[in-house]
Amino acid sequence: MTRAMKLCLFGALALLLAVPAFALVPGDDAPGFTLKDTDGKEHSIASYLAAGKVVVLEWFNPDCPFIIKHHKNHKTMNETYAKFADRGVVWLAINSNAPGKQGHGDKRNRQAVIDYALPFPLLLDENGVVGQAYGAKTTPHMFVIGGKGKVLYAGAIDDDRSAGEPGDVNYVADALEAVLAGKTPKVQETDPYGCSVKYVK
Amino acid sequence: MTRTRILLLCTTLLLAGCARESAPPRDVSVSVVAAESAAVPGGAVTLGWRFDLAPGWHLYTNGRSDTGLPPAVELSLPEGWTADAPLWPAGRRLESAGGILDHVYEDRLLLLQTLHAPLGARPGETVEIGARLEWLACREGCVPGDTLLTLALPVAAAAEPTRHAEELDRARGELPRAARAGELSWTWEGNTLVLRSPGASHLEYHPSADAGHLSDPRHDAVADGAVLNLRFRPRDGRVGPAHGVLLARAGETIRRLELTIPAAPAATQPQGDPR
């Protein structure tokens, strides 16, 4: 069995066993998933992990004030990604909002890719299965996944929980620096902040 | 009709302002009332910051929620004047799909804040109290809002209760308070804090932002009866603390008790996550 197959298998098992009430915490196995982006291209986290990538997941809603803060008023996400794009880091934004909810839909999200000049894929998870498997609660809610399929960081992007200014400490950037240096992130878990993910009821 | 209505409800307290508004949403109306007609030198004035919400909208408490952001009041005071921190009432639990748990206010939030006049304040003068209010109102989506208010407050040798004094007194009476003798006891049993409030038929724990994390906040923080078992998830080497508010219902009565229970003693701190 190849490494990719093993990761897919463990991912599928993890999805089945996922308890939606809880956000994953560092040390948990990251549930596997395959989702299409706004261009219809499929992305498999298992494939990225099998290729030795470190994966960052960002829960996303183009119309949430906290996403607007980090994607429009400030370029926190794009700039953080740019620091690590050529160092083996894959960044996937995921929109788990249900049909009819704020920020949902192919058209709205294709436009968001343009408006926010997203340099990474935006995946659509309108039934919320992936979001609930990870226990994603806010937009943004950040996860850093290591090569062994473990959650290495979970929580907020930074330490300013307002909808205005970005923080002084970028937890995801710090976690990535540590992981890429073969170390454990100093801060592995924080409380995420933002709008709620608008799941199917 | 303006998008934010600033209601000037105090007859003797002069509000100069309505001042500038920046991007106020339609979902929240903000106003201020006072319990006293004037500030007395060396005395206190109770202000009430009112957030009136359109149906379906909510604001967040200053306690722990999975999402959102509590309102903020930032005062700009004349020299020598001081203010206590705003006093936050208990909110209500709001569960959403995906295991999301928030603590929110619906219909109205009335934040009380006590203003202290300096001894040197001169009767006959009027001082300007500036306030910047910020909030995040949510329904399906969320809308941030903010407003600047300027309060022109007379100083007088004596003050009378305004017609809002009763409402503000009632709000003060509903604030979380320290438990009285016999109202609350607790023990740690490993990761679990066992709370007992004799006579209660329903208990509900609303954690503060600095409280420890529960293993299952949706289920563990509520119980029918007089005993509530709070299972904490160890984090950063700590179990607890249990800070926040305990709502204890007994018949038609609701006791809102402040909780300031420290983290579990080191000897009882267990290892691992009980999930």
Coordinates of C-alpha atoms in Angstrom, one line a residue:
Chain A
M1 CA 0.0 0.0 0.0
T2 CA 1.5 3.4 -1.0
R3 CA 1.9 6.2 1.5
A4 CA -0.8 8.2 -0.3
M5 CA -3.2 5.2 -0.1
K6 CA -2.5 4.8 3.6
L7 CA -3.1 8.5 4.2
C8 CA -6.4 8.3 2.2
L9 CA -7.5 5.3 4.3
F10 CA -6.7 7.0 7.6
G11 CA -8.3 10.1 6.4
A12 CA -11.5 8.4 5.4
L13 CA -11.5 6.6 8.8
A14 CA -10.9 9.9 10.6
L15 CA -13.8 11.5 8.8
L16 CA -16.1 8.7 9.8
L17 CA -15.0 9.0 13.4
A18 CA -14.9 12.7 13.5
V19 CA -16.9 14.3 16.3
P20 CA -18.3 17.5 15.0
A21 CA -18.8 19.2 18.3
F22 CA -15.1 19.6 18.9
A23 CA -12.4 21.5 17.0
L24 CA -9.4 19.3 16.4
V25 CA -6.5 20.1 18.6
P26 CA -2.8 19.6 18.1
G27 CA -1.8 16.0 18.0
D28 CA -5.1 14.9 16.5
D29 CA -5.1 13.1 13.1
A30 CA -6.2 15.5 10.4
P31 CA -9.3 14.0 8.6
G32 CA -8.7 13.4 4.9
F33 CA -10.8 15.0 2.3
T34 CA -11.0 15.8 -1.4
L35 CA -12.8 19.0 -2.4
K36 CA -13.1 21.0 -5.6
D37 CA -11.9 24.6 -5.8
T38 CA -13.7 27.4 -7.6
D39 CA -12.2 26.3 -10.9
G40 CA -13.5 22.8 -10.4
K41 CA -10.1 21.3 -9.7
E42 CA -9.9 18.6 -7.0
H43 CA -7.6 18.9 -4.1
S44 CA -6.7 16.0 -1.8
I45 CA -5.0 16.8 1.4
A46 CA -3.7 13.2 1.5
S47 CA -1.9 13.8 -1.8
Y48 CA -0.3 17.0 -0.5
L49 CA 0.8 15.3 2.7
A50 CA 2.1 12.3 0.8
A51 CA 4.2 14.7 -1.2
G52 CA 5.8 15.9 2.0
K53 CA 3.9 19.3 2.1
V54 CA 2.9 21.1 5.2
V55 CA -0.8 22.1 4.7
V56 CA -2.4 25.2 6.0
L57 CA -6.2 25.2 6.1
E58 CA -8.1 28.5 6.4
W59 CA -11.9 28.5 6.9
F60 CA -13.3 31.3 4.7
N61 CA -16.4 33.4 4.0
P62 CA -15.8 36.3 1.6
D63 CA -18.4 38.5 3.3
C64 CA -17.4 38.0 6.9
P65 CA -15.8 41.2 8.4
F66 CA -12.9 39.2 9.9
I67 CA -12.1 37.7 6.4
I68 CA -12.4 41.2 5.0
K69 CA -10.0 42.3 7.6
H70 CA -7.4 39.8 6.7
H71 CA -7.9 39.7 2.9
K72 CA -9.0 43.2 1.9
N73 CA -8.2 45.7 4.5
H74 CA -5.0 44.0 5.3
K75 CA -3.2 41.2 3.4
T76 CA -2.4 39.0 6.3
M77 CA -3.2 35.7 4.6
N78 CA -1.7 36.4 1.2
E79 CA 1.5 37.8 2.8
T80 CA 1.8 34.9 5.2
Y81 CA 1.4 32.5 2.4
A82 CA 3.9 34.4 0.3
K83 CA 6.6 33.8 3.0
F84 CA 6.2 30.1 2.8
A85 CA 4.9 29.3 -0.7
D86 CA 8.3 28.2 -1.9
R87 CA 9.2 26.3 1.2
G88 CA 6.9 23.3 0.8
V89 CA 3.7 24.9 2.2
V90 CA 0.3 24.4 0.6
W91 CA -2.5 26.8 1.7
L92 CA -6.1 25.8 1.2
A93 CA -9.0 28.2 1.9
I94 CA -12.2 26.3 2.5
N95 CA -15.8 27.7 2.5
S96 CA -18.2 25.5 4.4
N97 CA -21.1 27.8 4.4
A98 CA -24.3 26.2 3.3
P99 CA -26.5 27.1 0.3
G100 CA -28.5 30.2 1.0
K101 CA -26.1 31.4 3.7
Q102 CA -23.8 34.4 3.6
G103 CA -20.8 34.0 1.4
H104 CA -22.0 30.8 -0.3
G105 CA -21.9 29.9 -3.9
D106 CA -19.6 29.4 -6.9
K107 CA -20.2 32.8 -8.4
R108 CA -19.6 34.7 -5.1
N109 CA -16.5 32.7 -4.3
R110 CA -15.0 33.0 -7.8
Q111 CA -15.4 36.7 -7.5
A112 CA -13.7 36.6 -4.1
V113 CA -10.7 34.9 -5.6
I114 CA -10.4 37.9 -7.9
D115 CA -11.3 40.6 -5.4
Y116 CA -8.9 39.3 -2.8
A117 CA -6.2 38.2 -5.4
L118 CA -6.1 34.8 -3.6
P119 CA -2.8 33.1 -4.5
F120 CA -4.0 29.8 -3.2
P121 CA -7.1 27.6 -4.0
L122 CA -10.5 28.3 -2.5
L123 CA -12.3 25.0 -1.9
L124 CA -16.1 24.7 -1.6
D125 CA -17.6 22.5 1.1
E126 CA -21.2 23.5 1.0
N127 CA -22.5 20.4 2.9
G128 CA -20.0 21.2 5.7
V129 CA -18.7 17.7 6.0
V130 CA -15.1 18.7 6.0
G131 CA -15.7 21.7 8.2
Q132 CA -17.5 19.7 10.8
A133 CA -14.9 16.9 10.7
Y134 CA -12.3 19.5 11.6
G135 CA -14.6 21.3 14.0
A136 CA -14.1 24.6 12.2
K137 CA -16.1 27.2 13.9
T138 CA -15.0 30.6 12.7
T139 CA -13.9 32.3 9.6
P140 CA -11.0 32.4 9.7
H141 CA -10.2 29.2 11.7
M142 CA -6.7 28.0 11.0
F143 CA -5.1 24.6 11.0
V144 CA -1.5 23.6 10.3
I145 CA -1.1 20.0 9.2
G146 CA 2.2 18.2 9.2
G147 CA 3.6 15.6 6.9
K148 CA 2.5 12.8 9.2
G149 CA -1.1 13.9 9.0
K150 CA -1.2 15.4 12.4
V151 CA -2.6 18.8 13.5
L152 CA 0.4 20.9 14.6
Y153 CA -1.4 24.2 15.2
A154 CA -5.1 25.0 15.5
G155 CA -6.7 28.3 16.3
A156 CA -6.5 32.0 15.3
I157 CA -4.4 33.6 12.7
D158 CA -3.1 36.2 15.1
D159 CA -3.5 37.8 18.5
D160 CA -5.9 40.7 17.6
R161 CA -9.4 39.5 17.9
S162 CA -11.0 42.6 16.6
A163 CA -12.4 43.1 13.1
G164 CA -10.1 46.1 12.6
E165 CA -6.4 45.7 12.9
P166 CA -4.2 42.6 12.5
G167 CA -2.2 41.5 15.5
D168 CA 1.4 41.7 16.5
V169 CA 1.8 37.9 16.7
N170 CA 1.0 35.8 13.6
Y171 CA 0.5 32.3 15.2
V172 CA 0.4 30.5 11.8
A173 CA 3.6 32.1 10.6
D174 CA 5.3 31.2 13.9
A175 CA 4.0 27.7 13.7
L176 CA 5.2 27.2 10.1
E177 CA 8.7 28.5 10.9
A178 CA 8.9 26.0 13.7
V179 CA 7.5 23.1 11.7
L180 CA 9.8 23.8 8.8
A181 CA 12.7 23.8 11.2
G182 CA 11.7 20.4 12.5
K183 CA 10.5 21.8 15.8
T184 CA 7.3 21.8 17.7
P185 CA 5.5 25.2 17.5
K186 CA 5.8 27.1 20.7
V187 CA 2.1 28.0 20.6
Q188 CA 0.1 25.0 19.3
E189 CA -3.4 26.0 20.2
T190 CA -5.3 29.3 20.5
D191 CA -8.9 30.2 20.5
P192 CA -10.0 31.1 16.9
Y193 CA -12.0 34.2 16.4
G194 CA -14.3 35.5 13.7
C195 CA -17.8 34.9 12.2
S196 CA -19.5 31.6 12.7
V197 CA -19.2 29.0 9.9
K198 CA -22.8 28.9 8.6
Y199 CA -23.3 25.1 8.4
V200 CA -26.3 23.2 7.1
K201 CA -28.8 22.8 9.9
Chain B
M1 CA -35.2 57.6 9.8
T2 CA -31.5 57.5 10.4
R3 CA -29.8 54.2 10.4
T4 CA -28.8 54.6 14.1
R5 CA -31.1 56.4 16.3
I6 CA -29.5 58.0 19.2
L7 CA -32.2 58.5 21.7
L8 CA -32.0 61.5 24.0
L9 CA -34.0 60.2 26.9
C10 CA -32.7 62.0 29.9
T11 CA -34.6 65.1 30.5
T12 CA -32.2 66.9 32.8
L13 CA -28.9 65.4 31.5
L14 CA -28.0 67.3 28.4
L15 CA -26.6 65.2 25.6
A16 CA -24.9 67.4 23.2
G17 CA -24.4 64.8 21.0
C18 CA -25.5 62.4 18.4
A19 CA -22.2 63.4 17.2
R20 CA -20.5 61.8 14.3
E21 CA -21.5 58.3 13.3
S22 CA -19.3 56.1 11.2
A23 CA -21.0 53.3 9.3
P24 CA -23.7 52.4 11.9
P25 CA -25.8 49.4 10.8
R26 CA -29.5 49.3 10.8
D27 CA -29.6 46.4 13.2
V28 CA -28.6 48.3 16.3
S29 CA -29.8 51.5 17.9
V30 CA -27.6 53.0 20.5
S31 CA -28.5 55.5 23.3
V32 CA -27.4 56.6 26.7
V33 CA -29.4 57.3 29.8
A34 CA -28.3 58.4 33.3
A35 CA -29.7 57.6 36.7
E36 CA -28.8 61.1 38.1
S37 CA -29.7 64.5 36.8
A38 CA -26.2 65.9 37.3
A39 CA -22.8 65.1 38.7
V40 CA -22.1 66.2 42.2
P41 CA -18.5 67.1 43.1
G42 CA -16.8 64.0 44.4
G43 CA -19.9 61.9 43.6
A44 CA -20.9 59.3 41.1
V45 CA -23.2 59.2 38.1
T46 CA -24.5 55.9 36.8
L47 CA -24.7 55.8 33.0
G48 CA -26.5 53.1 31.0
W49 CA -25.3 52.4 27.5
R50 CA -28.2 50.9 25.6
F51 CA -27.9 48.8 22.6
D52 CA -31.4 48.1 21.2
L53 CA -31.4 45.2 18.6
A54 CA -33.7 44.6 15.7
P55 CA -35.4 41.2 15.8
G56 CA -33.1 38.3 15.0
W57 CA -29.9 40.1 15.7
H58 CA -27.6 39.5 18.6
L59 CA -24.6 41.0 20.3
Y60 CA -22.0 39.0 22.2
T61 CA -21.3 39.0 25.9
N62 CA -17.7 39.6 27.2
G63 CA -17.5 35.9 28.2
R64 CA -16.4 33.0 26.1
S65 CA -18.1 32.4 22.7
D66 CA -16.9 30.4 19.8
T67 CA -17.5 33.3 17.5
G68 CA -18.1 37.0 17.5
L69 CA -16.8 39.9 19.5
P70 CA -18.2 41.8 22.5
P71 CA -19.1 45.5 22.3
A72 CA -16.7 48.0 23.5
V73 CA -17.1 51.4 25.2
E74 CA -14.1 53.7 25.1
L75 CA -14.6 56.9 27.2
S76 CA -12.8 60.2 26.7
L77 CA -12.9 62.0 30.0
P78 CA -12.0 65.5 31.2
E79 CA -9.1 65.8 33.5
G80 CA -9.8 64.5 37.0
W81 CA -12.9 62.4 36.0
T82 CA -12.7 58.7 36.2
A83 CA -15.0 55.8 35.3
D84 CA -15.3 52.2 36.5
A85 CA -15.3 49.3 34.0
P86 CA -18.7 48.6 32.4
L87 CA -20.8 46.1 34.2
W88 CA -21.9 43.2 32.0
P89 CA -25.2 41.4 32.5
A90 CA -25.5 37.6 31.9
G91 CA -26.4 36.7 28.4
R92 CA -28.0 33.6 27.0
R93 CA -26.6 30.5 25.3
L94 CA -27.0 30.4 21.6
E95 CA -26.2 27.1 19.9
S96 CA -25.7 26.9 16.1
A97 CA -25.1 24.1 13.7
G98 CA -21.7 22.6 13.8
G99 CA -21.4 22.5 17.5
I100 CA -21.0 26.3 17.8
L101 CA -21.8 27.8 21.2
D102 CA -22.0 31.5 21.8
H103 CA -23.3 33.7 24.7
V104 CA -25.3 36.6 23.4
Y105 CA -27.7 39.4 24.1
E106 CA -30.9 39.7 22.1
D107 CA -33.4 42.5 22.1
R108 CA -31.4 44.8 24.4
L109 CA -28.1 45.1 26.1
L110 CA -27.9 47.7 28.9
L111 CA -24.3 48.2 30.0
L112 CA -24.0 50.1 33.3
Q113 CA -21.0 52.3 33.9
T114 CA -20.2 54.5 36.9
L115 CA -18.6 57.9 36.3
H116 CA -16.8 59.6 39.2
A117 CA -16.6 63.4 39.3
P118 CA -13.6 65.0 41.0
L119 CA -14.0 67.0 44.2
G120 CA -12.8 70.0 42.3
A121 CA -15.7 69.9 39.8
R122 CA -17.5 73.2 40.0
P123 CA -21.3 73.4 40.2
G124 CA -22.7 75.3 37.3
E125 CA -20.1 74.1 34.8
T126 CA -20.9 71.5 32.1
V127 CA -18.4 68.9 31.2
E128 CA -18.1 66.9 28.0
I129 CA -17.9 63.1 28.2
G130 CA -16.9 61.5 24.9
A131 CA -17.7 57.9 24.2
R132 CA -16.9 55.7 21.3
L133 CA -19.0 52.6 21.1
E134 CA -18.1 49.6 18.9
W135 CA -20.0 46.4 18.3
L136 CA -20.4 43.4 16.1
A137 CA -24.1 42.6 15.5
C138 CA -24.9 39.2 13.9
R139 CA -27.9 37.4 12.5
E140 CA -27.0 35.1 9.6
G141 CA -24.1 37.4 8.8
C142 CA -22.3 39.9 11.0
V143 CA -22.1 43.6 10.7
P144 CA -19.6 45.7 12.6
G145 CA -20.8 49.1 13.8
D146 CA -19.5 52.1 15.8
T147 CA -20.7 55.4 17.0
L148 CA -19.3 58.5 18.6
L149 CA -21.3 60.2 21.3
T150 CA -20.6 63.3 23.3
L151 CA -22.4 63.8 26.6
A152 CA -22.7 67.3 28.0
L153 CA -23.0 66.7 31.7
P154 CA -24.0 69.4 34.2
V155 CA -22.3 69.7 37.6
A156 CA -24.5 70.7 40.5
A157 CA -24.4 70.8 44.3
A158 CA -27.2 68.2 44.4
A159 CA -28.7 65.7 41.9
E160 CA -32.1 64.1 41.6
P161 CA -32.9 60.6 40.2
T162 CA -34.0 60.8 36.6
R163 CA -36.9 58.8 35.2
H164 CA -34.4 56.2 34.2
A165 CA -33.1 55.6 37.7
E166 CA -35.5 52.8 38.3
E167 CA -34.6 51.0 35.1
L168 CA -30.9 51.3 35.8
D169 CA -31.4 50.1 39.4
R170 CA -33.3 47.1 38.1
A171 CA -30.5 46.3 35.7
R172 CA -28.0 46.6 38.5
G173 CA -30.1 44.1 40.6
E174 CA -29.9 41.6 37.7
L175 CA -26.1 41.7 37.4
P176 CA -24.1 38.7 38.4
R177 CA -23.2 38.9 42.1
A178 CA -21.1 37.0 44.6
A179 CA -22.7 33.9 46.1
R180 CA -24.1 34.2 49.6
A181 CA -23.6 31.7 52.3
G182 CA -25.2 28.4 51.4
E183 CA -25.9 29.3 47.7
L184 CA -22.9 27.6 46.2
S185 CA -20.3 24.9 47.0
W186 CA -17.8 23.1 44.8
T187 CA -15.2 20.4 44.8
W188 CA -12.7 19.2 42.3
E189 CA -12.8 15.5 41.3
G190 CA -9.9 15.1 38.8
N191 CA -10.7 17.1 35.7
T192 CA -14.2 17.7 36.9
L193 CA -15.5 20.6 39.0
V194 CA -18.6 19.6 40.8
L195 CA -20.8 22.7 41.5
R196 CA -23.8 22.5 43.9
S197 CA -26.4 25.2 44.3
P198 CA -29.0 23.9 46.8
G199 CA -32.6 24.4 45.7
A200 CA -31.8 25.0 42.1
S201 CA -33.8 23.2 39.4
H202 CA -31.6 24.2 36.5
L203 CA -27.9 25.3 36.4
E204 CA -26.1 26.9 33.5
Y205 CA -22.4 27.9 33.4
H206 CA -21.4 30.9 31.3
P207 CA -17.6 30.9 31.2
S208 CA -15.6 34.1 31.1
A209 CA -13.0 34.7 28.4
D210 CA -10.2 33.7 30.7
A211 CA -11.8 30.5 32.0
G212 CA -10.4 27.1 31.4
H213 CA -11.8 25.1 28.5
L214 CA -14.5 22.5 29.0
S215 CA -14.4 19.2 27.3
D216 CA -17.9 19.5 25.9
P217 CA -19.2 23.1 26.5
R218 CA -22.5 22.4 24.8
H219 CA -23.5 19.6 27.1
D220 CA -21.4 19.9 30.3
A221 CA -22.3 23.5 31.1
V222 CA -26.0 22.8 31.6
A223 CA -27.8 20.5 34.0
D224 CA -31.3 20.1 35.4
G225 CA -31.1 19.9 39.1
A226 CA -28.8 21.4 41.8
V227 CA -25.5 19.7 40.7
L228 CA -23.4 20.6 37.7
N229 CA -20.4 18.6 36.6
L230 CA -18.0 20.7 34.6
R231 CA -15.4 18.5 32.9
F232 CA -12.4 20.6 32.0
R233 CA -9.9 19.9 29.2
P234 CA -6.4 20.3 30.3
R235 CA -4.7 23.0 28.4
D236 CA -1.3 24.6 28.9
G237 CA -0.8 22.5 32.0
R238 CA -4.0 23.8 33.7
V239 CA -7.4 22.4 34.5
G240 CA -9.7 25.3 34.9
P241 CA -10.1 27.9 36.3
A242 CA -13.9 28.2 36.4
H243 CA -14.4 31.9 36.0
G244 CA -17.7 33.3 34.8
V245 CA -21.4 33.2 35.8
L246 CA -23.5 30.4 37.2
L247 CA -27.2 30.8 36.4
A248 CA -29.2 29.0 39.0
R249 CA -32.9 28.7 38.4
A250 CA -35.3 27.9 41.2
G251 CA -38.9 28.2 40.2
E252 CA -39.4 31.7 38.9
T253 CA -36.2 33.0 40.5
I254 CA -32.9 33.2 38.7
R255 CA -29.7 33.7 40.7
R256 CA -26.8 35.0 38.7
L257 CA -23.7 34.0 40.7
E258 CA -20.2 35.1 39.9
L259 CA -17.7 32.2 39.7
T260 CA -14.1 32.8 40.6
I261 CA -12.9 29.3 41.2
P262 CA -9.2 28.8 40.7
A263 CA -7.7 26.1 38.6
A264 CA -7.5 22.6 40.1
P265 CA -4.7 22.1 42.6
A266 CA -1.6 20.6 41.1
A267 CA -2.0 17.3 43.0
T268 CA -5.3 16.6 41.3
Q269 CA -4.4 17.7 37.9
P270 CA -4.7 14.7 35.7
Q271 CA -3.0 14.0 32.4
G272 CA -4.6 13.9 29.0
D273 CA -7.8 14.9 27.4
P274 CA -10.8 13.1 28.7
R275 CA -12.6 13.2 25.3

